Coordinates of C-alpha atoms in Angstrom, one line a residue:
X1 CA -0.3 -0.1 0.0
X2 CA 1.3 3.5 -0.8
X3 CA 2.1 5.8 2.1
X4 CA 0.9 9.4 2.0
X5 CA 3.0 12.5 2.6
X6 CA 2.3 16.1 4.0
X7 CA 2.8 17.3 0.7
X8 CA -0.2 15.4 -0.7
X9 CA 1.9 13.0 -2.7
X10 CA 2.5 9.4 -2.4
X11 CA 5.3 7.0 -2.4
X12 CA 6.0 4.3 -4.8
X13 CA 5.7 0.6 -4.0
X14 CA 9.1 -1.6 -4.1
X15 CA 7.9 -4.4 -5.9
X16 CA 9.8 -5.3 -8.7
X17 CA 13.5 -6.9 -9.2
X18 CA 15.7 -6.4 -12.3
X19 CA 14.4 -9.0 -14.3
X20 CA 10.8 -7.3 -14.1
X21 CA 12.3 -4.1 -14.6
X22 CA 14.0 -5.3 -17.8
X23 CA 10.5 -7.0 -18.9
X24 CA 9.0 -3.4 -18.6
X25 CA 12.0 -1.7 -20.7
X26 CA 12.1 -4.3 -23.2
X27 CA 9.8 -2.2 -25.5
X28 CA 12.9 0.0 -26.1
X29 CA 14.3 -2.2 -29.1
X30 CA 11.1 -1.8 -30.9
X31 CA 11.6 1.9 -30.9
X32 CA 13.7 1.4 -34.2
X33 CA 10.4 0.7 -36.1
X34 CA 9.3 4.1 -37.1
X35 CA 13.0 5.1 -38.0
X36 CA 13.8 1.9 -39.9
X37 CA 13.5 3.8 -43.1
X38 CA 14.0 7.3 -42.2
X39 CA 17.5 6.9 -41.3
X40 CA 18.6 5.3 -44.9
X41 CA 16.6 8.4 -46.6
X42 CA 19.6 10.7 -45.2
X43 CA 22.5 8.3 -44.6
X44 CA 21.8 5.2 -46.6
X45 CA 23.3 2.1 -45.3
X46 CA 25.4 4.0 -42.9
X47 CA 22.3 4.0 -40.9
X48 CA 23.6 0.6 -39.5
X49 CA 26.8 2.5 -37.9
X50 CA 24.6 5.1 -36.6
X51 CA 22.6 2.8 -34.6
X52 CA 25.7 1.3 -33.2
X53 CA 27.2 4.5 -32.3
X54 CA 23.9 5.5 -30.6
X55 CA 23.5 2.3 -28.5
X56 CA 27.4 2.9 -27.3
X57 CA 26.3 6.6 -26.5
X58 CA 23.5 5.1 -24.2
X59 CA 26.0 3.1 -22.5
X60 CA 28.2 6.1 -21.9
X61 CA 25.2 8.1 -20.6
X62 CA 23.6 5.0 -18.8
X63 CA 26.9 4.3 -16.8
X64 CA 26.3 7.9 -15.4
X65 CA 22.9 7.2 -14.8
X66 CA 23.3 4.0 -12.9
X67 CA 25.5 5.7 -10.5
X68 CA 22.9 8.3 -9.9
X69 CA 19.9 5.9 -9.5
X70 CA 22.1 4.1 -6.8
X71 CA 23.2 7.3 -5.2
X72 CA 19.6 8.4 -5.0
X73 CA 17.5 5.3 -4.7
X74 CA 14.4 7.0 -4.2
X75 CA 14.6 9.1 -7.3
X76 CA 12.9 8.1 -10.4
X77 CA 15.3 8.1 -13.2
X78 CA 16.8 10.8 -15.1
X79 CA 13.8 13.2 -13.8
X80 CA 14.2 12.6 -10.1
X81 CA 18.1 12.8 -10.5
X82 CA 18.1 16.4 -12.1
X83 CA 15.2 17.7 -9.8
X84 CA 17.1 16.8 -6.8
X85 CA 20.7 17.9 -7.6
X86 CA 19.8 21.2 -9.0
X87 CA 17.4 22.4 -6.3
X88 CA 18.9 24.6 -3.4
X89 CA 18.2 24.7 0.1
X90 CA 18.7 28.4 0.8
X91 CA 18.0 30.1 -2.4
X92 CA 17.6 34.0 -2.6
X93 CA 14.4 35.4 -4.0
X94 CA 11.0 34.2 -4.4
X95 CA 11.6 31.1 -6.5
X96 CA 14.3 28.5 -6.8
X97 CA 15.9 28.8 -10.2
X98 CA 17.9 25.7 -9.5
X99 CA 14.8 23.8 -8.9
X100 CA 13.2 25.2 -12.1
X101 CA 16.1 23.8 -14.0
X102 CA 15.5 20.5 -12.6
X103 CA 11.9 20.5 -13.0
X104 CA 12.4 21.5 -16.6
X105 CA 14.5 18.6 -17.3
X106 CA 11.8 16.3 -15.9
X107 CA 9.2 18.0 -18.1
X108 CA 11.4 17.4 -21.0
X109 CA 11.9 13.7 -20.2
X110 CA 7.9 13.3 -19.9
X111 CA 7.4 15.1 -23.3
X112 CA 9.9 12.7 -24.8
X113 CA 8.4 9.7 -23.7
X114 CA 4.7 10.7 -23.6
X115 CA 4.1 11.1 -27.4
X116 CA 5.2 7.5 -28.0
X117 CA 1.8 6.5 -27.2
X118 CA 0.2 8.6 -29.9
X119 CA 2.9 7.7 -32.4
X120 CA 2.5 3.9 -32.2
X121 CA -1.5 4.2 -31.9
X122 CA -1.4 5.8 -35.5
X123 CA 1.1 3.1 -36.8
X124 CA -1.5 0.3 -35.3
X125 CA -4.4 2.3 -36.8
X126 CA -2.5 2.1 -40.3
X127 CA -1.7 -1.5 -39.9
X128 CA -5.2 -2.5 -39.0
X129 CA -6.4 -0.2 -41.9
X130 CA -4.4 -2.2 -44.4
X131 CA -4.7 -5.7 -42.9
X132 CA -8.5 -5.9 -42.7
X133 CA -10.5 -4.6 -45.6
X134 CA -13.9 -4.4 -43.7
X135 CA -12.1 -2.0 -41.2
X136 CA -11.1 0.0 -44.2
X137 CA -14.6 0.3 -45.6
X138 CA -15.9 1.3 -42.4
X139 CA -13.4 3.7 -40.7
X140 CA -10.7 6.1 -41.8
X141 CA -6.9 5.6 -40.6
X142 CA -7.8 8.5 -38.2
X143 CA -10.6 6.8 -36.6
X144 CA -8.8 3.5 -36.5
X145 CA -5.8 5.3 -34.9
X146 CA -8.3 6.8 -32.1
X147 CA -10.0 4.0 -31.5
X148 CA -7.0 1.7 -31.5
X149 CA -5.3 4.6 -28.8
X150 CA -8.6 4.3 -26.6
X151 CA -8.7 0.7 -26.4
X152 CA -5.0 0.1 -25.8
X153 CA -4.8 3.0 -23.1
X154 CA -7.8 1.8 -21.4
X155 CA -6.7 -1.8 -21.4
X156 CA -3.0 -0.8 -20.0
X157 CA -4.5 1.4 -17.5
X158 CA -6.8 -1.6 -16.1
X159 CA -3.6 -4.0 -16.2
X160 CA -1.5 -1.4 -14.2
X161 CA -3.9 -0.3 -11.9
X162 CA -2.8 -3.2 -9.7
X163 CA 0.6 -2.2 -9.5
X164 CA 3.9 -2.1 -11.6
X165 CA 4.5 -6.0 -10.9
X166 CA 1.2 -6.8 -13.0
X167 CA 2.7 -4.5 -15.6
X168 CA 5.9 -6.5 -15.6
X169 CA 3.9 -9.7 -16.1
X170 CA 2.3 -7.9 -19.3
X171 CA 5.6 -7.1 -20.7
X172 CA 6.9 -10.9 -20.3
X173 CA 3.8 -11.7 -22.4
X174 CA 4.3 -9.2 -24.8
X175 CA 8.1 -9.5 -25.1
X176 CA 7.6 -12.9 -26.1
X177 CA 4.9 -12.4 -28.5
X178 CA 6.7 -9.7 -30.3
X179 CA 10.8 -10.0 -29.5
X180 CA 11.0 -13.5 -30.5
X181 CA 9.5 -13.1 -33.8
X182 CA 11.5 -10.0 -34.4
X183 CA 14.7 -11.9 -33.8
X184 CA 13.6 -14.6 -36.1
X185 CA 12.7 -12.0 -38.8
X186 CA 15.9 -10.9 -38.2
X187 CA 18.1 -13.6 -38.1
X188 CA 16.2 -15.6 -40.9
X189 CA 17.4 -13.6 -43.8
X190 CA 21.0 -14.3 -42.9
X191 CA 20.3 -17.9 -42.4
X192 CA 18.3 -18.3 -45.6
X193 CA 21.3 -16.3 -47.7
X194 CA 18.5 -13.4 -48.6
X195 CA 20.9 -10.8 -47.4
X196 CA 23.2 -9.3 -49.8
X197 CA 26.2 -7.6 -48.8
X198 CA 26.5 -5.6 -51.9
X199 CA 23.3 -3.8 -50.8
X200 CA 25.2 -2.4 -47.6
X201 CA 28.7 -2.1 -48.9
X202 CA 27.6 -0.5 -52.2
X203 CA 25.4 2.1 -50.9
X204 CA 27.3 3.0 -47.5
X205 CA 26.9 6.8 -48.1
X206 CA 24.6 8.7 -50.3
X207 CA 26.4 9.8 -53.4
X208 CA 26.0 13.4 -52.8
X209 CA 27.2 13.3 -49.3
X210 CA 29.7 16.1 -48.4
X211 CA 31.2 17.3 -45.2
X212 CA 29.7 20.8 -45.2
X213 CA 27.8 22.5 -42.4
X214 CA 24.7 21.4 -44.3
X215 CA 25.5 17.7 -43.9
X216 CA 27.1 18.0 -40.4
X217 CA 24.0 19.6 -39.0
X218 CA 21.8 16.8 -40.6
X219 CA 24.0 14.2 -39.1
X220 CA 23.6 15.9 -35.6
X221 CA 19.9 15.9 -36.0
X222 CA 20.2 12.2 -37.2
X223 CA 21.7 11.3 -33.9
X224 CA 19.2 13.2 -32.0
X225 CA 16.6 11.1 -33.9
X226 CA 18.6 7.7 -33.3
X227 CA 19.1 8.6 -29.5
X228 CA 15.4 8.8 -29.1
X229 CA 15.1 5.3 -29.9
X230 CA 18.6 3.8 -29.5
X231 CA 19.4 5.4 -25.8
X232 CA 15.9 5.1 -24.4
X233 CA 16.6 2.0 -22.4
X234 CA 17.8 4.4 -19.6
X235 CA 14.0 3.9 -18.9
X236 CA 14.9 1.0 -16.8
X237 CA 16.3 3.5 -14.3
X238 CA 13.1 5.4 -13.6
X239 CA 11.7 2.6 -11.5
X240 CA 14.4 3.2 -8.8
X241 CA 12.0 3.8 -6.3
X242 CA 10.1 0.5 -7.2
X243 CA 13.0 -1.9 -7.2
X244 CA 13.5 -4.0 -4.1
X245 CA 17.3 -3.7 -4.1
X246 CA 18.0 -0.6 -6.4
X247 CA 21.9 -1.0 -6.0
X248 CA 21.9 -4.2 -7.6
X249 CA 18.6 -4.4 -9.5
X250 CA 19.3 -0.8 -11.5
X251 CA 22.5 -1.7 -12.9
X252 CA 21.6 -5.0 -14.0
X253 CA 18.3 -4.0 -15.8
X254 CA 20.1 -1.2 -17.5
X255 CA 23.2 -3.0 -18.9
X256 CA 21.0 -6.4 -19.9
X257 CA 18.6 -4.0 -21.9
X258 CA 21.6 -2.3 -23.5
X259 CA 23.1 -5.3 -24.7
X260 CA 19.7 -6.5 -26.1
X261 CA 19.4 -3.3 -28.0
X262 CA 22.8 -3.0 -29.5
X263 CA 22.5 -6.3 -31.2
X264 CA 18.7 -5.6 -31.8
X265 CA 19.2 -2.2 -33.5
X266 CA 22.1 -3.1 -35.4
X267 CA 21.0 -6.6 -36.9
X268 CA 17.6 -5.4 -37.5
X269 CA 18.6 -2.4 -39.8
X270 CA 21.4 -4.7 -41.5
X271 CA 18.7 -7.2 -42.2
X272 CA 16.2 -4.7 -43.9
X273 CA 18.8 -2.9 -46.0
X274 CA 20.8 -6.3 -47.0
X275 CA 17.5 -7.6 -48.0
X276 CA 16.0 -4.8 -49.8
X277 CA 18.8 -2.4 -50.4
X278 CA 18.7 1.2 -49.9
X279 CA 16.0 2.0 -52.5
X280 CA 13.8 -0.8 -51.6
X281 CA 13.7 0.4 -47.9
X282 CA 13.0 4.0 -49.2
X283 CA 10.0 2.4 -51.2
X284 CA 8.7 1.2 -47.8
X285 CA 9.5 3.7 -45.4
X286 CA 6.9 3.3 -42.7
X287 CA 7.0 -0.6 -42.9
X288 CA 10.0 -2.2 -44.4
X289 CA 9.7 -5.1 -42.5
X290 CA 6.9 -6.4 -44.3
X291 CA 8.6 -6.9 -47.4
X292 CA 11.3 -8.6 -45.7
X293 CA 9.1 -11.0 -44.2
X294 CA 7.5 -11.5 -47.6
X295 CA 11.0 -12.2 -49.0
X296 CA 11.8 -14.6 -46.5
X297 CA 8.6 -16.4 -45.7
X298 CA 6.0 -15.6 -48.2
X299 CA 2.5 -14.3 -47.8
X300 CA 1.9 -15.9 -44.5
X301 CA 5.1 -14.5 -42.9
X302 CA 3.8 -11.0 -44.1
X303 CA 0.4 -11.7 -41.9
X304 CA 2.6 -13.0 -38.7
X305 CA 4.5 -9.8 -39.1
X306 CA 1.8 -7.4 -39.3
X307 CA 0.4 -9.2 -35.8
X308 CA 3.6 -9.2 -34.4
X309 CA 4.2 -5.4 -35.0
X310 CA 1.0 -4.7 -33.5
X311 CA 2.0 -6.6 -30.3
X312 CA 5.4 -5.0 -30.5
X313 CA 3.7 -1.6 -30.6
X314 CA 1.4 -2.4 -27.7
X315 CA 4.7 -3.2 -25.4
X316 CA 6.4 0.1 -26.3
X317 CA 3.2 2.1 -25.7
X318 CA 3.2 0.1 -22.0
X319 CA 6.9 1.2 -21.6
X320 CA 6.4 4.6 -22.5
X321 CA 3.1 4.7 -20.5
X322 CA 4.8 3.5 -17.4
X323 CA 7.8 5.7 -17.8
X324 CA 6.1 9.3 -18.5
X325 CA 3.8 8.7 -15.7
X326 CA 6.7 8.0 -13.0
X327 CA 8.3 11.2 -14.5
X328 CA 4.9 13.0 -13.6
X329 CA 4.9 11.4 -10.1
X330 CA 8.4 12.4 -9.6
X331 CA 7.9 16.0 -10.7
X332 CA 4.9 16.3 -8.3
X333 CA 7.0 14.8 -5.4
X334 CA 9.6 17.5 -6.1
X335 CA 7.2 19.9 -5.8
X336 CA 7.5 20.8 -9.6
X337 CA 3.9 19.8 -10.7
X338 CA 0.7 20.3 -8.8
X339 CA 0.4 17.9 -6.2
X340 CA -2.6 15.9 -7.6
X341 CA -0.3 14.5 -10.1
X342 CA 1.5 12.6 -7.2
X343 CA -1.5 10.7 -6.2
X344 CA -1.4 6.9 -6.3
X345 CA -3.9 4.1 -5.5
X346 CA -3.6 1.5 -2.8
X347 CA -1.2 -0.4 -5.1
X348 CA 1.2 2.3 -5.7
X349 CA 0.1 3.2 -9.2
X350 CA 0.2 7.0 -10.1
X351 CA -3.6 6.8 -11.5
X352 CA -4.0 10.6 -12.2
X353 CA -0.6 10.8 -14.2
X354 CA -1.7 7.9 -16.4
X355 CA -5.4 9.3 -17.2
X356 CA -4.1 12.6 -18.0
X357 CA -1.4 11.0 -20.1
X358 CA -3.9 9.1 -21.9
X359 CA -6.0 12.0 -22.7
X360 CA -3.3 14.0 -23.7
X361 CA -2.3 11.5 -26.1
X362 CA -5.4 11.1 -27.8
X363 CA -5.4 15.1 -28.5
X364 CA -2.1 14.2 -30.2
X365 CA -3.2 11.5 -32.6
X366 CA -4.9 14.4 -34.3
X367 CA -1.6 15.4 -35.9
X368 CA -2.0 12.8 -37.8
X369 CA 2.0 11.5 -38.8
X370 CA 4.0 10.0 -36.6
X371 CA 7.2 11.7 -38.1
X372 CA 5.9 15.1 -36.9
X373 CA 5.4 14.0 -33.4
X374 CA 8.5 12.1 -33.2
X375 CA 10.3 15.2 -34.3
X376 CA 8.7 17.4 -31.4
X377 CA 9.3 14.5 -29.0
X378 CA 13.2 14.4 -29.8
X379 CA 13.5 18.0 -28.8
X380 CA 12.4 17.0 -25.2
X381 CA 14.6 14.1 -24.9
X382 CA 18.0 16.1 -26.2
X383 CA 17.1 18.8 -23.5
X384 CA 16.4 15.9 -20.8
X385 CA 19.5 13.9 -21.7
X386 CA 21.7 16.8 -21.8
X387 CA 20.4 18.4 -18.3
X388 CA 20.7 15.0 -16.6
X389 CA 24.2 14.6 -17.7
X390 CA 25.1 18.1 -16.2
X391 CA 23.2 17.2 -13.2
X392 CA 25.6 14.2 -12.9
X393 CA 28.6 16.3 -13.2
X394 CA 27.3 18.6 -10.5
X395 CA 26.6 15.8 -8.2
X396 CA 30.2 14.8 -8.7
X397 CA 31.6 18.3 -8.1
X398 CA 29.3 19.7 -5.3
X399 CA 30.5 19.5 -1.7
X400 CA 26.7 18.5 -0.5
X401 CA 27.1 15.3 -2.3
X402 CA 30.8 14.3 -1.8
X403 CA 30.1 12.0 1.1
X404 CA 26.9 10.0 -0.3
X405 CA 27.2 6.3 -0.4
X406 CA 27.7 5.3 -4.2
X407 CA 26.8 1.4 -4.4
X408 CA 27.6 1.6 -7.9
X409 CA 30.4 3.7 -9.4
X410 CA 31.1 4.8 -12.8
X411 CA 35.0 4.4 -14.0
X412 CA 37.4 7.2 -12.6
X413 CA 37.0 10.4 -14.8
X414 CA 33.5 9.6 -15.8
X415 CA 32.3 13.3 -15.2
X416 CA 34.4 14.2 -18.3
X417 CA 32.6 11.7 -20.2
X418 CA 29.3 12.9 -18.9
X419 CA 29.9 16.4 -19.7
X420 CA 31.0 15.7 -23.2
X421 CA 27.9 13.8 -24.0
X422 CA 26.0 16.8 -22.1
X423 CA 27.6 19.0 -24.8
X424 CA 26.8 16.8 -27.5
X425 CA 23.2 16.7 -26.6
X426 CA 23.1 20.5 -25.9
X427 CA 23.6 22.3 -27.9
X428 CA 24.7 20.1 -31.0
X429 CA 21.9 17.5 -31.2
X430 CA 19.2 20.1 -30.3
X431 CA 20.4 22.4 -33.3
X432 CA 20.8 19.5 -35.4
X433 CA 17.2 18.1 -34.6
X434 CA 15.7 21.6 -35.1
X435 CA 17.4 22.1 -38.4
X436 CA 16.5 18.5 -39.5
X437 CA 12.9 19.0 -38.4
X438 CA 12.8 22.0 -40.9
X439 CA 14.2 20.4 -43.8
X440 CA 11.8 17.1 -43.3
X441 CA 8.4 18.2 -41.8
X442 CA 8.5 21.8 -41.7
X443 CA 8.5 24.3 -38.6
X444 CA 5.1 22.8 -37.3
X445 CA 6.5 20.0 -35.0
X446 CA 9.5 22.7 -34.0
X447 CA 6.9 25.2 -32.8
X448 CA 4.6 22.4 -31.2
X449 CA 7.9 21.1 -29.3
X450 CA 8.7 24.4 -28.0
X451 CA 5.4 25.2 -27.2
X452 CA 5.0 22.1 -25.1
X453 CA 8.2 22.8 -23.2
X454 CA 7.2 26.4 -22.7
X455 CA 4.1 25.6 -21.0
X456 CA 6.2 24.3 -18.1
X457 CA 6.9 27.7 -17.1
X458 CA 3.4 28.9 -15.9
X459 CA 2.3 25.3 -14.6
X460 CA 5.7 25.5 -12.3
X461 CA 5.0 28.9 -11.0
X462 CA 1.3 27.9 -10.1
X463 CA 2.9 25.0 -8.5
X464 CA 5.3 27.0 -6.4
X465 CA 2.3 29.2 -5.1
X466 CA 0.6 26.0 -4.3
X467 CA 3.6 24.7 -2.3
X468 CA 3.9 27.9 -0.1
X469 CA 0.3 27.4 0.9
X470 CA 0.9 23.7 1.9
X471 CA 4.0 24.5 3.7
X472 CA 2.0 27.1 5.6
X473 CA -0.5 24.7 6.7
X474 CA 2.2 21.7 7.1
X475 CA 4.1 24.3 9.7
X476 CA 1.4 23.7 12.5
X477 CA 1.2 19.9 11.7
X478 CA 3.2 17.1 13.7
X479 CA 6.7 16.3 12.2
X480 CA 7.2 12.8 11.1
X481 CA 10.0 11.1 9.2
X482 CA 8.5 11.4 5.7
X483 CA 8.3 15.2 6.0
X484 CA 11.5 15.4 4.2
X485 CA 10.2 14.1 1.1
X486 CA 11.6 11.4 -1.1
X487 CA 15.1 12.0 -1.0
X488 CA 15.1 12.8 2.8
X489 CA 18.6 11.0 3.6
X490 CA 20.5 13.4 1.1
X491 CA 21.4 16.9 1.7
X492 CA 20.3 19.6 -0.8
X493 CA 23.1 22.0 -2.0

């Protein structure tokens, strides 16, 4: 049962081990699906290398995150780390600007994961529209996407109402139903000789590629888009307050998922380009796995692939649903969102946050195109990673954090690595993804991204006024060990 605190938020339940955290995060390898045809459009077969480098980037970043997760075991992943590290205890002025920075990082992270629900609901609607003619005659693709989203969000809300442990059980089922066929579909082309290495080596880079500023900015944008998928296995750390033994479970879940992602991203893109060639991939940019299945298994294989992809999409929607709801809960617990978003039920599920996220994504579905939503979402993800890595550097340097116990330690000098990748995200990848968006989907997605991020300012100011009212009321209440909040054992800088 969750415990109430004086600030009105509730504690999450410690109910899962690293294997269950991994099961929930296993939706991440499937994030490659919307980009299988996108990256080759700009970098041809070098997309394979981009995926590999991006997952390695994830290892660099997640090593810092693993140390943070075990140092602050009550923090919910990236949003929790940044919020705690940047807040100040004796700030001058009306508002704590450090707290605003940490809250903005968490808001950016929420916006990065949240639209995944809409993106994959649109894809599910599109697959259903093409798979079942009777549905195509009755509904438009938008209507099917909206219905799919409503059904999926409702089903996941009901399942996860009973706690994260039950969500992990659903993750096991969906992972078996989607990842195993994905592995078979990836390995089979190599085993049957359908992969032509000349399709890869002969089209390694576009013929018109040049190392000028235009293409360098495109490359930074491509890395930002790839990071949105290939580094997203850091979500295994967001369940820090719900692992039974965070110091052991968090690193295991992170690195296990990272290893799976490395082989998955590299091999899936290699199989698709190896079978279809770059031109074949560009002819089927939204669903290149379907012609791969047709080439290897025939018509029956195509049907199985579509069913598998739908199951895979439900799995990644669950991963995003749980991750973004924990981000909102974390922000509420830290006083960076109104306290209502920190409410949990008796099983420790942040149900208010989940309801709001579901409703928000039903609105996002109206944008109609996954590419535009992903482009806006990637802006938030680069901001969240950059600020979180700067938070790691601050936590290593600030005297207030020097004496903290660190059950898992990154290698010596890792703060320099974190600083380099923080600067890679901000400003390089941010500038790159904005430039890429302007070329690909116009300025709409960029303005949507910045608009959603900027909305945090008025929400945060309202929250600070709410917190002052609550603190005034709590001043006369009896003290308890819980009053210090989620991270009461850690001094604030």
